[in-house]
Short mmCIF file of C-alpha atoms and ligand atoms in Angstrom, two decimals:
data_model
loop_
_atom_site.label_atom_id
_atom_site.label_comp_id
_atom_site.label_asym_id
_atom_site.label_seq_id
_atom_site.Cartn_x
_atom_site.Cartn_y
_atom_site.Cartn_z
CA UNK Q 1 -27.03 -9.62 20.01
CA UNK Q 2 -29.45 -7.59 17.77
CA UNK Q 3 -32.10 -9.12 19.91
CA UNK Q 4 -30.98 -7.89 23.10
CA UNK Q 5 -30.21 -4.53 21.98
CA UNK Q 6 -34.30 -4.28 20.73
CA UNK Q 7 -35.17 -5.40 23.96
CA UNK Q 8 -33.38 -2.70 25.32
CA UNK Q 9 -34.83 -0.56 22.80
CA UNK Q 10 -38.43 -1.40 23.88
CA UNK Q 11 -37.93 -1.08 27.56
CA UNK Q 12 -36.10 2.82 27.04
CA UNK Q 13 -39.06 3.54 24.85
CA UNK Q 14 -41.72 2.54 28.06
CA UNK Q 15 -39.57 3.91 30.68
CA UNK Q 16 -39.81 7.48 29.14
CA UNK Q 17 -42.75 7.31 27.40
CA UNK Q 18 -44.19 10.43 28.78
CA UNK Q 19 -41.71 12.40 27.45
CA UNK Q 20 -42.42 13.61 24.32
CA UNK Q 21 -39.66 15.22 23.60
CA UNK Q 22 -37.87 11.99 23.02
CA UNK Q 23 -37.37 9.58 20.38
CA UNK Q 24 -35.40 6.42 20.80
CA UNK Q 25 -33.54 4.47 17.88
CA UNK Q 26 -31.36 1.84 17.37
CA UNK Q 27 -28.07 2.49 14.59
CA UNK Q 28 -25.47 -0.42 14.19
CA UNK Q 29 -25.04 -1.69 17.76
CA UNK Q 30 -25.51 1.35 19.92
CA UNK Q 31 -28.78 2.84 21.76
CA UNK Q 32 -29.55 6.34 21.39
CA UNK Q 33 -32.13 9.12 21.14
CA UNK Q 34 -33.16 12.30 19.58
CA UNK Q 35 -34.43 15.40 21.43
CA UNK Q 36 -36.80 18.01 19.64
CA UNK Q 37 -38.17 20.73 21.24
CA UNK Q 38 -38.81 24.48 20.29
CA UNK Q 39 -35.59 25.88 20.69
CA UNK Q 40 -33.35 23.47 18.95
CA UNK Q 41 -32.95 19.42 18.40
CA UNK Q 42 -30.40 16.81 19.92
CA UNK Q 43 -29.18 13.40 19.08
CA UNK Q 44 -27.25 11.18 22.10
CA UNK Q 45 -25.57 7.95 22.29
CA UNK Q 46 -26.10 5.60 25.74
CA UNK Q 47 -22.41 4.56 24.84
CA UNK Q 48 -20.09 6.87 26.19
CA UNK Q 49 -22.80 9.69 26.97
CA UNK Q 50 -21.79 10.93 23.71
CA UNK Q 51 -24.07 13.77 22.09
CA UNK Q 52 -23.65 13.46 18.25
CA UNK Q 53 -25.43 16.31 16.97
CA UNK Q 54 -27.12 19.80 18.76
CA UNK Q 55 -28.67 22.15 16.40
CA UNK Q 56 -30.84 25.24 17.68
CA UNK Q 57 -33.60 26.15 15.67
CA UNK Q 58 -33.01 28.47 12.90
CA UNK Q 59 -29.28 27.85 12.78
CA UNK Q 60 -27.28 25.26 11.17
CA UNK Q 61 -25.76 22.32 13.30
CA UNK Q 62 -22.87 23.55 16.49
CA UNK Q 63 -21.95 20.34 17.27
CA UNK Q 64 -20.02 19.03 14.14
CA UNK Q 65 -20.03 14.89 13.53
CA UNK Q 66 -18.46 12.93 10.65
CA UNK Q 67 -20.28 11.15 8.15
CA UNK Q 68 -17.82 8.74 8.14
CA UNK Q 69 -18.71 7.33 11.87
CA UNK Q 70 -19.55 3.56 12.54
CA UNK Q 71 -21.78 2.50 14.90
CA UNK Q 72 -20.28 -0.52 17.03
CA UNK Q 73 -19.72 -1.38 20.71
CA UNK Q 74 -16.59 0.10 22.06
CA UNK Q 75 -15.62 2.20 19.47
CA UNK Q 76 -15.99 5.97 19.87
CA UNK Q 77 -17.17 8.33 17.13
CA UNK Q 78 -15.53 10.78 15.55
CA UNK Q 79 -17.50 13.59 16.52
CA UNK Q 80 -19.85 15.00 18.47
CA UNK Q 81 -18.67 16.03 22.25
CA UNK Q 82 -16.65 12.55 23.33
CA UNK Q 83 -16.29 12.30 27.12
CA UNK Q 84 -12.52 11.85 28.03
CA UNK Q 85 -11.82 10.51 31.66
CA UNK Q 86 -10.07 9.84 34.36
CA UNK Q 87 -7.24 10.91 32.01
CA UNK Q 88 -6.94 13.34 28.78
CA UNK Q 89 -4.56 12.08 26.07
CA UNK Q 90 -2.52 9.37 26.49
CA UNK Q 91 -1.81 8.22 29.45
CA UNK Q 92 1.87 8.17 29.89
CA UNK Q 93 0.99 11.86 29.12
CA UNK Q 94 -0.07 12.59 32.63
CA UNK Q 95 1.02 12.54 36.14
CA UNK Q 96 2.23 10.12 38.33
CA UNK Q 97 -0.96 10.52 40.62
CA UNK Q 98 -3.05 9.65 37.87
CA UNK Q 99 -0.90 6.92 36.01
CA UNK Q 100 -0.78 4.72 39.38
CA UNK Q 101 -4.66 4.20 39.53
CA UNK Q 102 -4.45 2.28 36.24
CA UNK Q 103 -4.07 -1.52 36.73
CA UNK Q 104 -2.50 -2.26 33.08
CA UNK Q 105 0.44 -0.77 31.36
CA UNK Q 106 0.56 2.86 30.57
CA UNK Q 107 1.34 1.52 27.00
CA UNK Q 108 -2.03 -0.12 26.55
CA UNK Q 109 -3.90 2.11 28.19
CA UNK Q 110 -7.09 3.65 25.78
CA UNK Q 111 -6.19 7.27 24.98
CA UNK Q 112 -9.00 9.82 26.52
CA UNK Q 113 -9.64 6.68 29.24
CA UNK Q 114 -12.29 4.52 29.08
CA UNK Q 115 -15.87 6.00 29.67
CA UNK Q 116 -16.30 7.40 26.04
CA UNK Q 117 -16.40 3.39 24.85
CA UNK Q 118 -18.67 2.23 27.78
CA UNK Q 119 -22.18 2.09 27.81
CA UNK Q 120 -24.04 4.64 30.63
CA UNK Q 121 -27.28 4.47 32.21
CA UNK Q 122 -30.03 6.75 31.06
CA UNK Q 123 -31.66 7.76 34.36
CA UNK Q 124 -33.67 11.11 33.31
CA UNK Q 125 -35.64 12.46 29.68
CA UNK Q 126 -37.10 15.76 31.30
CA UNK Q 127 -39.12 18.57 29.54
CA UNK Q 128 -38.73 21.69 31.73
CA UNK Q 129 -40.91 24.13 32.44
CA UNK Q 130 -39.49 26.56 29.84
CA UNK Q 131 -39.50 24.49 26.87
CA UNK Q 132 -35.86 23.02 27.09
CA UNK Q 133 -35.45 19.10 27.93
CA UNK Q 134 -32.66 17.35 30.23
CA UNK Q 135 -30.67 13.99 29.88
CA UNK Q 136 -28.81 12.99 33.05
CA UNK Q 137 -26.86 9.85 32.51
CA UNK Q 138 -24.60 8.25 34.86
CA UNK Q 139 -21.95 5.60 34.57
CA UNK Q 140 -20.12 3.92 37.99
CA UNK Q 141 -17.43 1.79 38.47
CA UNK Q 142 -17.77 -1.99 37.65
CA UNK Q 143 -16.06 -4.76 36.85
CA UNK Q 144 -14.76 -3.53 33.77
CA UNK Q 145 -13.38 -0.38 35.53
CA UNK Q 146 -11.56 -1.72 38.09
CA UNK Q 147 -8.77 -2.91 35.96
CA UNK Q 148 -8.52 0.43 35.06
CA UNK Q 149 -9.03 2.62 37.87
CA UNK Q 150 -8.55 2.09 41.10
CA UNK Q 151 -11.19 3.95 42.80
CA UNK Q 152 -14.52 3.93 42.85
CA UNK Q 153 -16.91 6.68 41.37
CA UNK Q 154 -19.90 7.86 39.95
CA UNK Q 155 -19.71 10.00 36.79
CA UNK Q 156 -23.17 12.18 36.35
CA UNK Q 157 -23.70 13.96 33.31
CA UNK Q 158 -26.23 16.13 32.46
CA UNK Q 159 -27.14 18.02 29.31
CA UNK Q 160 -29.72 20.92 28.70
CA UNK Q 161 -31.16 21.35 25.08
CA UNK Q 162 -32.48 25.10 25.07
CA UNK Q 163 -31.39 27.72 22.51
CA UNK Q 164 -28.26 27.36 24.02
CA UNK Q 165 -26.30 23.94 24.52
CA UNK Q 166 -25.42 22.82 28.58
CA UNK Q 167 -22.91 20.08 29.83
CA UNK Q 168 -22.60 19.67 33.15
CA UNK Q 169 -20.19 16.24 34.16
CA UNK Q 170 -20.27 15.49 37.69
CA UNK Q 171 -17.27 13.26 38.95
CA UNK Q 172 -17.62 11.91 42.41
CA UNK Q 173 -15.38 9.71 44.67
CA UNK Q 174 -17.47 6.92 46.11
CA UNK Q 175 -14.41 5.21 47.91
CA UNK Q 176 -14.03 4.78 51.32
CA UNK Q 177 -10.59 5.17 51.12
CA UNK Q 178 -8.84 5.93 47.96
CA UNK Q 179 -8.40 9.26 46.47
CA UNK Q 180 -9.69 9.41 43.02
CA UNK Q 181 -6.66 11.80 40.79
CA UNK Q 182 -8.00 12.14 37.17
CA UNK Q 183 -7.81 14.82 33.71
CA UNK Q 184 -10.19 15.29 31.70
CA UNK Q 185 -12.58 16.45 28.74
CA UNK Q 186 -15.83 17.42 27.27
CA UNK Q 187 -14.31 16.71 23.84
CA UNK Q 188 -16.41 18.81 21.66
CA UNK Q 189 -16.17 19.33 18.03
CA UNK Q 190 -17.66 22.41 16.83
CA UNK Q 191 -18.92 22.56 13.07
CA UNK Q 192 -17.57 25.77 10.96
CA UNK Q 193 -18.27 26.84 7.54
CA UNK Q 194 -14.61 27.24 6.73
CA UNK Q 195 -11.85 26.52 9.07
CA UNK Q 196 -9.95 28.93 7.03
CA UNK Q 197 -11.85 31.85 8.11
CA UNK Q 198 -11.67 30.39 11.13
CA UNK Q 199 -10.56 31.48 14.65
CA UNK Q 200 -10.58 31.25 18.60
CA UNK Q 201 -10.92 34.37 20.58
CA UNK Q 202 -10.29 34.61 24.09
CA UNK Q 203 -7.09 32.59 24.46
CA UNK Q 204 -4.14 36.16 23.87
CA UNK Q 205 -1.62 35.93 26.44
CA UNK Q 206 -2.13 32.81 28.09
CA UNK Q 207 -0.01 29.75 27.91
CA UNK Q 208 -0.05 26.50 25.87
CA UNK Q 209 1.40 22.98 25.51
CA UNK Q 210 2.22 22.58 21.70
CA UNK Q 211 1.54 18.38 21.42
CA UNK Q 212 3.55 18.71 17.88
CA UNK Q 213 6.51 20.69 19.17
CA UNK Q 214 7.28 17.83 21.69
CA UNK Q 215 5.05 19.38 24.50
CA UNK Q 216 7.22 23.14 24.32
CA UNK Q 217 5.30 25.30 26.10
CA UNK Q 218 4.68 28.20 24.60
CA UNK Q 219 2.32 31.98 24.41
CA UNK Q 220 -0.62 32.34 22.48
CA UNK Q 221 -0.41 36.27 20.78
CA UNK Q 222 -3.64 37.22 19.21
CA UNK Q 223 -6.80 34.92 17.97
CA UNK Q 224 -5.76 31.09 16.98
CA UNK Q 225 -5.59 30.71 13.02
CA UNK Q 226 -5.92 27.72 11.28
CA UNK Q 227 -3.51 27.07 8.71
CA UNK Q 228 -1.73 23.83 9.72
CA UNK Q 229 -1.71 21.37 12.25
CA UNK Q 230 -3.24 22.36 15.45
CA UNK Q 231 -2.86 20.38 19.06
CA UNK Q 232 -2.53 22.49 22.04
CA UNK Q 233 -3.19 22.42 25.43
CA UNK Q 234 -3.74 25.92 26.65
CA UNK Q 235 -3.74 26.45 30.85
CA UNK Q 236 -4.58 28.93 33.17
CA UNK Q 237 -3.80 29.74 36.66
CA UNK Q 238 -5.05 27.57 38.90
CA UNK Q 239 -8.91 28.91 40.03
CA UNK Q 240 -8.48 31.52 36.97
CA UNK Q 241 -10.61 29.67 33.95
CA UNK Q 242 -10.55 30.16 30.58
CA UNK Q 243 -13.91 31.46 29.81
CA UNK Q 244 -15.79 32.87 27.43
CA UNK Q 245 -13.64 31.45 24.43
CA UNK Q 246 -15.17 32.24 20.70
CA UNK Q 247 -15.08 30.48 18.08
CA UNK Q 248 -15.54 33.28 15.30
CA UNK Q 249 -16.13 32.23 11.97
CA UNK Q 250 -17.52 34.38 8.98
CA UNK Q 251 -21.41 33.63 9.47
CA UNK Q 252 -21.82 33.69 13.40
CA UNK Q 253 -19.48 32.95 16.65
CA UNK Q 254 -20.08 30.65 18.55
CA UNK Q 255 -19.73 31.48 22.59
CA UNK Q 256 -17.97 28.52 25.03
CA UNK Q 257 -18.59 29.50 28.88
CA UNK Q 258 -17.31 26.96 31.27
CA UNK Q 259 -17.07 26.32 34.94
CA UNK Q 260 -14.67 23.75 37.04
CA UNK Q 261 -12.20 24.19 34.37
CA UNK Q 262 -8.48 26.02 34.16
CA UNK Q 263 -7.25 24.02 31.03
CA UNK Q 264 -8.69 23.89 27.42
CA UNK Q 265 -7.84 22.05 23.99
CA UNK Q 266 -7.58 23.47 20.89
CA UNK Q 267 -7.28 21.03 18.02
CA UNK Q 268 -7.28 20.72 13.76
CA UNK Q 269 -5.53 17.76 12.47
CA UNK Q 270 -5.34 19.19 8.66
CA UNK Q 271 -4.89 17.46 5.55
CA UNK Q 272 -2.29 14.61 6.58
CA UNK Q 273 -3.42 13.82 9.72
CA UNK Q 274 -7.08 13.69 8.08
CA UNK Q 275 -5.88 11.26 5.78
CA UNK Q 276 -4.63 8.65 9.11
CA UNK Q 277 -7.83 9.50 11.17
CA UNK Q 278 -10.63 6.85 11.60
CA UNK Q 279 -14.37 7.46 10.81
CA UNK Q 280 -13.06 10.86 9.20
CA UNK Q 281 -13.23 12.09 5.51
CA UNK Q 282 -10.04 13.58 4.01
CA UNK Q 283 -11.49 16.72 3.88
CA UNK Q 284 -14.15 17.21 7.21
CA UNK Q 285 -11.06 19.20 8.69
CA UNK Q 286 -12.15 21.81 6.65
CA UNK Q 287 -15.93 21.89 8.54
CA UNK Q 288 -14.91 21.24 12.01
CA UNK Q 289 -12.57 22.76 14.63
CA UNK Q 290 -12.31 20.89 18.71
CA UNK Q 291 -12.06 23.79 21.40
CA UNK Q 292 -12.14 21.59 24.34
CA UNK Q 293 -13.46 22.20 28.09
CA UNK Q 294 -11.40 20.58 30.22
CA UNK Q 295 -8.73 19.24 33.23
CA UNK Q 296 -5.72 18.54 31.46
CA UNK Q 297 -1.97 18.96 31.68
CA UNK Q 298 -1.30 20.34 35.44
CA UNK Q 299 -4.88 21.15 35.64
CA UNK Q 300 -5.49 17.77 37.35
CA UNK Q 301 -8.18 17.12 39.77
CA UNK Q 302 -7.87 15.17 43.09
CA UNK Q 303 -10.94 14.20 45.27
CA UNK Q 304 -10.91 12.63 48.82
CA UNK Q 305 -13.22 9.94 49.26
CA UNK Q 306 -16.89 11.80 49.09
CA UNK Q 307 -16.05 14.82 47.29
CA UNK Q 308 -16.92 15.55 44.13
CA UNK Q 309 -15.83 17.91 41.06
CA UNK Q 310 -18.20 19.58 38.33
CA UNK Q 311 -17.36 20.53 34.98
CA UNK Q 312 -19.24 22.60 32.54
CA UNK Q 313 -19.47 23.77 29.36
CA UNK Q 314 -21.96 26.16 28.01
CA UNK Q 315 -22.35 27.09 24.19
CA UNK Q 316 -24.45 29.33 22.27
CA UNK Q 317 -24.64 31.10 19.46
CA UNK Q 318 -23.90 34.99 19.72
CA UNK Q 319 -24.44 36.55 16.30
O1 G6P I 401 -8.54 10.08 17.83
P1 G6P I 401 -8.92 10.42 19.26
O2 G6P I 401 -8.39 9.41 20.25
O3 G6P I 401 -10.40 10.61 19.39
O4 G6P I 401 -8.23 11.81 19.59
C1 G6P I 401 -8.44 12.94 18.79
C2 G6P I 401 -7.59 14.10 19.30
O5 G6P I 401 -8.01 14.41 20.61
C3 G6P I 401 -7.36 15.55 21.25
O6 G6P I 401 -7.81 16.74 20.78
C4 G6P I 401 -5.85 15.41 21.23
O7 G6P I 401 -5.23 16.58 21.69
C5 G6P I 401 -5.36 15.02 19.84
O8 G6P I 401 -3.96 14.72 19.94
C6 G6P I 401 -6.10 13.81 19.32
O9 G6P I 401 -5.63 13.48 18.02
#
């Protein structure tokens, strides 16, 4: 297998060998590469379209990723910004319209879907006028899908590395006659120097699903704190967004924009749930925090064969 993934290796390294912005490297089993330019540097996995790290220069690391991670086909890491579709969670978590696209039983069904563990085709390493680069990677349906969703598509995602971090994921229904119904997320995890002094602006007022109070729904007052557990799914009204959120912490806030998005996931597992997660040290809870940009809950999207649905996420650093 090693020698198929080198080939692989060899012919990513000639296909974008002008830009120079690029690296490409093999770790474990996966493909990826690593993006320096002026204003910051970026490392991304072919599986799953997963970015792993994004630091702008000057600053310490935004996008937070375990140490703990392994590198092998079909298993997602534990970090980074994991791409969760066509559903969020698990699946018996989510609507009817979305449950009956999947071929197997809700039971067995991955959590987050199924793109985050498949392997997506690099189609663009850019270097833009002003200094930034762009990735656009796109995964369709296959084989392997179809078991798993009933519909075809085309997923498009592309990512800006400037002095500011940009995800835009491009879902399109390339049926003829099926409509594609999914949730989703741009699964980031942010890195924080303490997740004590840690908390999410921008959120007062509006609704949530508490995941650990049996999916009560409940009202955020004030900021999020971090003190226990955290797994909520806060909503919107439909159209209304939840943008800018902040993640303020004592050396610098980070700012989340997003687009195409009404829901958004806030989420800490804390010291026992730390101790049960995979590729995770007991205590990286303390140097990460996920605010999620996303579809989830009743924020589901439907598309009629054709159409097509954008989310984004923008973050930068503000002080
Ligand atoms: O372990 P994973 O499948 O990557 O999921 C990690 C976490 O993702 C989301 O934030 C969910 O709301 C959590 O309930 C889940 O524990």
């Amino acid at each position: 297998m090693n020698k198929k993934i080198d080939t692989q290796l060899d012919r990513l390294r000639t296909r974008f060998a002008e830009c120079v912005d690029a690296t490409f490297f093999r770790k474990g089993d996966l493909l990826g590469l690593c993006v320096d330019n002026s204003h910051g540097s970026a490392t991304l996995l072919l599986q799953g379209a997963q970015l792993l790290e994004y630091t702008p220069s000057g600053h310490d690391p935004v996008i937070w990723c375990s140490d703990a991670v392994v590198y092998k086909q079909g298993v997602p890491l534990r970090g980074g910004v994991p791409i969760c579709w066509p559903w969020f969670g698990p699946l018996a978590n989510n609507v009817s319209s979305v449950q009956s696209l999947c071929g197997i039983p809700i039971a067995s069904a991955p959590q987050h879907g199924f793109v985050r563990t498949l392997e997506w085709e690099l189609l663009r390493v850019e270097s833009l006028t002003d200094a930034r680069t762009a990735l656009e990677l796109r995964l369709c349906d296959s084989p392997a899908t179809q078991t798993m969703l009933a519909c075809a598509f085309e997923l498009t995602l592309r990512i800006e590395i400037g002095s500011c971090l940009s995800m835009h994921l491009v879902a399109k229904n390339t049926d003829s006659r099926a409509n594609l119904t999914f949730t989703s997320a741009l699964h980031s995890y942010f890195a924080v120097s303490d997740i004590y002094q840690t908390d999410v602006q921008g959120l007062d007022a509006v609704s949530y699903v508490d995941i650990l109070d049996g999916g009560a729904i409940k009202h955020q007052q004030g900021a999020v704190n971090f003190d226990t557990e955290v797994d909520r799914i806060y909503f919107a009204q439909p159209g209304a967004g939840l943008t800018p959120l902040v993640i303020q912490t004592p050396k610098r806030d980070i700012e989340l924009l997003s687009r195409g998005s009404d829901s958004a996931i806030v989420w800490n597992p804390w010291i026992e749930k730390s101790q049960r997660l995979s590729q995770f040290n007991e205590d990286d809870y303390q140097s990460m925090v996920c605010v999620e940009t996303a579809n989830a809950f009743n924020d589901v999207i439907s598309l009629a064969p054709g159409e097509s649905h954008q989310l984004t996420l923008t973050a930068s650093i503000v002080t």
